[in-house]
């Protein structure tokens, strides 16, 4: 099968990103961009981000997860520690996060190192989840091969009966990671493919330098 996409064209003309206008701290610019996209583009799942890891087989793999917290230290998301990405990060904590907000013609690419957050923070977030999502964390041995969906449905039904009226505690194999950034690049689409790119790089684990990149 062949499909020719060479005539797909889109002119990016919704904004600009000038080095002279951005703050010294990239986390401030991230917050500004996130809030703008979240406020002006209702159909955009703003906190959806792609995380790329290096698997145990040596291949990179990307998938979408949801950002649940961001602060000066980094970017937090939650998953199964025994999943494919969890095992990959245990072996090699270097990861890449990316956000693509097509409505605003913006992209953010983050290189950093992932580590588990403290148990209390994972417990607090797990307790805030709907019961269905809590049970889902118990049902799924994420990334493992299963024979059919009915296996999941039957296991969920059994757990619903087992935990009826009971507190659901966070399983030990499920919790949060924080990605601590070493490099953050902001990309704003521009006309004629002359896109704006500003890259921040951290020095001495605390000081950020910024530069403009050719598109």
CSV table of C-alpha atoms in Angstrom, one decimal:
chain,number,residue,atom,x,y,z
A,1,UNK,CA,0.0,0.0,0.0
A,2,UNK,CA,1.2,3.5,-0.9
A,3,UNK,CA,-0.2,6.9,0.0
A,4,UNK,CA,1.4,10.1,-1.3
A,5,UNK,CA,1.4,12.9,1.3
A,6,UNK,CA,3.7,15.2,-0.5
A,7,UNK,CA,1.0,17.7,-1.2
A,8,UNK,CA,-0.1,18.1,2.4
A,9,UNK,CA,0.6,21.7,3.2
A,10,UNK,CA,-0.1,24.0,6.2
A,11,UNK,CA,1.2,27.5,6.7
A,12,UNK,CA,2.0,28.3,10.3
A,13,UNK,CA,1.1,32.0,11.0
A,14,UNK,CA,-0.4,32.1,14.5
A,15,UNK,CA,2.5,33.5,16.6
A,16,UNK,CA,6.1,34.4,17.0
A,17,UNK,CA,8.8,33.5,19.5
A,18,UNK,CA,11.6,36.0,19.9
A,19,UNK,CA,14.7,35.4,22.1
A,20,UNK,CA,14.4,39.0,23.4
A,21,UNK,CA,10.9,38.4,24.7
A,22,UNK,CA,11.3,35.2,26.6
A,23,UNK,CA,12.1,34.9,30.4
A,24,UNK,CA,15.4,33.5,31.7
A,25,UNK,CA,13.6,30.6,33.3
A,26,UNK,CA,12.0,28.1,30.9
A,27,UNK,CA,9.5,26.9,33.5
A,28,UNK,CA,7.9,30.4,33.4
A,29,UNK,CA,7.6,30.2,29.6
A,30,UNK,CA,6.2,26.7,29.9
A,31,UNK,CA,3.5,27.9,32.3
A,32,UNK,CA,2.6,30.8,30.1
A,33,UNK,CA,2.3,28.6,27.0
A,34,UNK,CA,0.4,25.9,28.8
A,35,UNK,CA,-2.1,28.4,30.3
A,36,UNK,CA,-2.6,30.1,26.9
A,37,UNK,CA,-3.3,26.8,25.1
A,38,UNK,CA,-5.5,25.6,27.9
A,39,UNK,CA,-7.5,28.8,27.9
A,40,UNK,CA,-8.0,29.4,24.2
A,41,UNK,CA,-8.2,25.9,22.7
A,42,UNK,CA,-11.1,24.0,24.4
A,43,UNK,CA,-10.6,20.8,22.3
A,44,UNK,CA,-6.9,20.5,23.1
A,45,UNK,CA,-6.0,18.0,25.8
A,46,UNK,CA,-3.3,20.3,27.0
A,47,UNK,CA,-1.6,18.0,29.4
A,48,UNK,CA,-1.2,15.1,26.9
A,49,UNK,CA,2.5,14.6,26.3
A,50,UNK,CA,4.6,12.1,24.5
A,51,UNK,CA,7.3,10.4,26.5
A,52,UNK,CA,10.1,8.6,24.7
A,53,UNK,CA,12.3,6.0,26.4
A,54,UNK,CA,15.1,3.6,25.4
A,55,UNK,CA,13.7,0.1,25.8
A,56,UNK,CA,15.5,-3.0,27.1
A,57,UNK,CA,15.7,-4.1,23.4
A,58,UNK,CA,17.8,-0.9,22.7
A,59,UNK,CA,15.0,0.7,20.6
A,60,UNK,CA,13.4,4.1,21.4
A,61,UNK,CA,9.7,4.0,22.0
A,62,UNK,CA,7.2,6.9,22.3
A,63,UNK,CA,3.7,6.9,23.8
A,64,UNK,CA,1.3,9.5,25.1
A,65,UNK,CA,0.9,10.0,28.9
A,66,UNK,CA,-0.8,12.8,30.9
A,67,UNK,CA,1.1,15.4,32.8
A,68,UNK,CA,-0.3,15.7,36.3
A,69,UNK,CA,2.0,18.3,38.0
A,70,UNK,CA,4.7,20.7,37.0
A,71,UNK,CA,6.9,22.8,39.3
A,72,UNK,CA,10.4,24.2,39.4
A,73,UNK,CA,11.9,20.7,39.8
A,74,UNK,CA,10.2,19.1,36.8
A,75,UNK,CA,7.3,17.3,35.2
A,76,UNK,CA,5.2,14.6,37.0
A,77,UNK,CA,3.2,11.7,35.6
A,78,UNK,CA,2.0,8.4,36.9
A,79,UNK,CA,2.2,4.9,35.5
A,80,UNK,CA,2.8,1.2,36.3
A,81,UNK,CA,6.4,0.7,37.5
A,82,UNK,CA,6.4,-2.8,35.9
A,83,UNK,CA,5.2,-1.5,32.5
A,84,UNK,CA,7.4,-1.4,29.4
A,85,UNK,CA,8.3,2.3,30.0
A,86,UNK,CA,8.7,1.7,33.8
A,87,UNK,CA,11.3,-1.0,33.1
A,88,UNK,CA,12.9,1.1,30.5
A,89,UNK,CA,13.3,4.0,32.9
A,90,UNK,CA,14.7,1.8,35.6
A,91,UNK,CA,17.4,0.7,33.1
A,92,UNK,CA,18.0,4.1,31.5
A,93,UNK,CA,16.4,7.2,33.2
A,94,UNK,CA,17.2,9.5,30.3
A,95,UNK,CA,13.9,10.4,28.5
A,96,UNK,CA,12.4,12.9,26.2
A,97,UNK,CA,9.0,14.6,26.7
A,98,UNK,CA,7.2,16.5,24.0
A,99,UNK,CA,4.0,18.5,23.7
A,100,UNK,CA,2.5,19.4,20.4
A,101,UNK,CA,-0.4,21.9,20.5
A,102,UNK,CA,-1.5,22.0,16.9
A,103,UNK,CA,-4.2,24.7,17.6
A,104,UNK,CA,-1.5,27.2,18.7
A,105,UNK,CA,1.1,25.8,16.3
A,106,UNK,CA,3.5,25.2,19.2
A,107,UNK,CA,5.7,22.4,20.3
A,108,UNK,CA,7.9,21.9,23.5
A,109,UNK,CA,10.6,19.2,23.6
A,110,UNK,CA,12.2,18.4,27.0
A,111,UNK,CA,15.2,16.2,27.6
A,112,UNK,CA,15.7,15.1,31.2
A,113,UNK,CA,16.1,12.3,33.7
A,114,UNK,CA,13.2,10.4,35.3
A,115,UNK,CA,13.0,9.2,38.9
A,116,UNK,CA,10.3,8.0,41.1
A,117,UNK,CA,8.6,10.5,43.4
A,118,UNK,CA,8.1,9.9,47.1
A,119,UNK,CA,5.4,7.4,48.2
A,120,UNK,CA,3.3,10.0,50.0
A,121,UNK,CA,2.8,12.0,46.8
A,122,UNK,CA,1.9,8.8,44.9
A,123,UNK,CA,-0.5,7.9,47.6
A,124,UNK,CA,-2.1,11.3,47.6
A,125,UNK,CA,-2.7,11.3,43.8
A,126,UNK,CA,-4.0,7.7,43.8
A,127,UNK,CA,-6.5,8.6,46.5
A,128,UNK,CA,-7.7,11.5,44.3
A,129,UNK,CA,-8.5,9.2,41.3
A,130,UNK,CA,-12.0,7.9,40.6
A,131,UNK,CA,-12.6,4.4,42.0
A,132,UNK,CA,-12.8,3.0,38.5
A,133,UNK,CA,-9.3,4.3,37.7
A,134,UNK,CA,-8.0,3.0,41.0
A,135,UNK,CA,-9.4,-0.5,40.2
A,136,UNK,CA,-8.0,-0.2,36.7
A,137,UNK,CA,-4.5,0.1,38.2
A,138,UNK,CA,-5.1,-3.2,40.0
A,139,UNK,CA,-6.6,-5.0,37.0
A,140,UNK,CA,-4.0,-4.3,34.5
A,141,UNK,CA,-0.5,-5.8,34.5
A,142,UNK,CA,0.5,-3.1,32.0
A,143,UNK,CA,2.3,-4.2,28.8
A,144,UNK,CA,1.8,-7.9,29.5
A,145,UNK,CA,0.3,-10.1,26.8
A,146,UNK,CA,-3.4,-11.2,27.5
A,147,UNK,CA,-5.6,-13.5,25.4
A,148,UNK,CA,-8.7,-11.4,25.2
A,149,UNK,CA,-10.4,-8.3,26.7
A,150,UNK,CA,-12.9,-10.5,28.6
A,151,UNK,CA,-10.0,-11.3,31.0
A,152,UNK,CA,-9.9,-7.7,32.0
A,153,UNK,CA,-13.6,-7.3,32.3
A,154,UNK,CA,-13.9,-10.4,34.5
A,155,UNK,CA,-11.0,-9.3,36.7
A,156,UNK,CA,-12.6,-5.9,37.1
A,157,UNK,CA,-15.9,-7.3,38.1
A,158,UNK,CA,-14.3,-9.5,40.7
A,159,UNK,CA,-12.4,-6.6,42.2
A,160,UNK,CA,-15.5,-4.4,42.2
A,161,UNK,CA,-17.2,-7.1,44.4
A,162,UNK,CA,-14.1,-7.5,46.6
A,163,UNK,CA,-13.6,-3.8,47.3
A,164,UNK,CA,-17.3,-2.8,47.6
A,165,UNK,CA,-17.5,-0.3,50.5
A,166,UNK,CA,-13.7,-0.7,51.1
A,167,UNK,CA,-10.8,1.7,50.7
A,168,UNK,CA,-8.6,0.9,47.7
A,169,UNK,CA,-5.0,1.3,48.5
A,170,UNK,CA,-2.3,2.2,45.9
A,171,UNK,CA,-0.6,-0.9,44.7
A,172,UNK,CA,3.2,-0.9,45.2
A,173,UNK,CA,3.8,-1.3,41.5
A,174,UNK,CA,2.0,1.9,40.6
A,175,UNK,CA,3.1,5.5,41.2
A,176,UNK,CA,4.6,8.7,40.0
A,177,UNK,CA,7.8,9.8,38.2
A,178,UNK,CA,9.3,13.2,37.9
A,179,UNK,CA,11.3,14.2,34.8
A,180,UNK,CA,13.9,16.7,35.8
A,181,UNK,CA,14.8,18.8,32.7
A,182,UNK,CA,18.3,19.3,31.4
A,183,UNK,CA,17.2,20.9,28.1
A,184,UNK,CA,13.9,22.5,27.0
A,185,UNK,CA,13.2,23.7,23.5
A,186,UNK,CA,10.2,25.9,22.5
A,187,UNK,CA,9.0,25.8,18.9
A,188,UNK,CA,6.6,28.2,17.3
A,189,UNK,CA,5.5,27.6,13.8
A,190,UNK,CA,6.1,30.4,11.3
A,191,UNK,CA,5.4,31.2,7.7
A,192,UNK,CA,7.6,29.6,4.9
A,193,UNK,CA,8.8,27.0,7.4
A,194,UNK,CA,11.1,29.6,9.1
A,195,UNK,CA,10.0,28.5,12.5
A,196,UNK,CA,11.1,30.1,15.7
A,197,UNK,CA,13.1,27.8,18.0
A,198,UNK,CA,14.5,28.8,21.5
A,199,UNK,CA,16.5,26.3,23.4
A,200,UNK,CA,17.3,26.4,27.1
A,201,UNK,CA,20.1,24.3,28.6
A,202,UNK,CA,20.9,24.0,32.3
A,203,UNK,CA,24.4,24.5,33.6
A,204,UNK,CA,25.7,23.5,37.1
A,205,UNK,CA,22.4,21.9,37.8
A,206,UNK,CA,20.8,25.3,38.4
A,207,UNK,CA,21.5,28.0,35.8
A,208,UNK,CA,19.7,28.2,32.5
A,209,UNK,CA,21.2,29.5,29.3
A,210,UNK,CA,19.1,30.2,26.2
A,211,UNK,CA,19.8,30.5,22.5
A,212,UNK,CA,18.0,30.7,19.2
A,213,UNK,CA,18.2,27.8,16.8
A,214,UNK,CA,17.9,27.8,13.1
A,215,UNK,CA,14.6,26.1,12.0
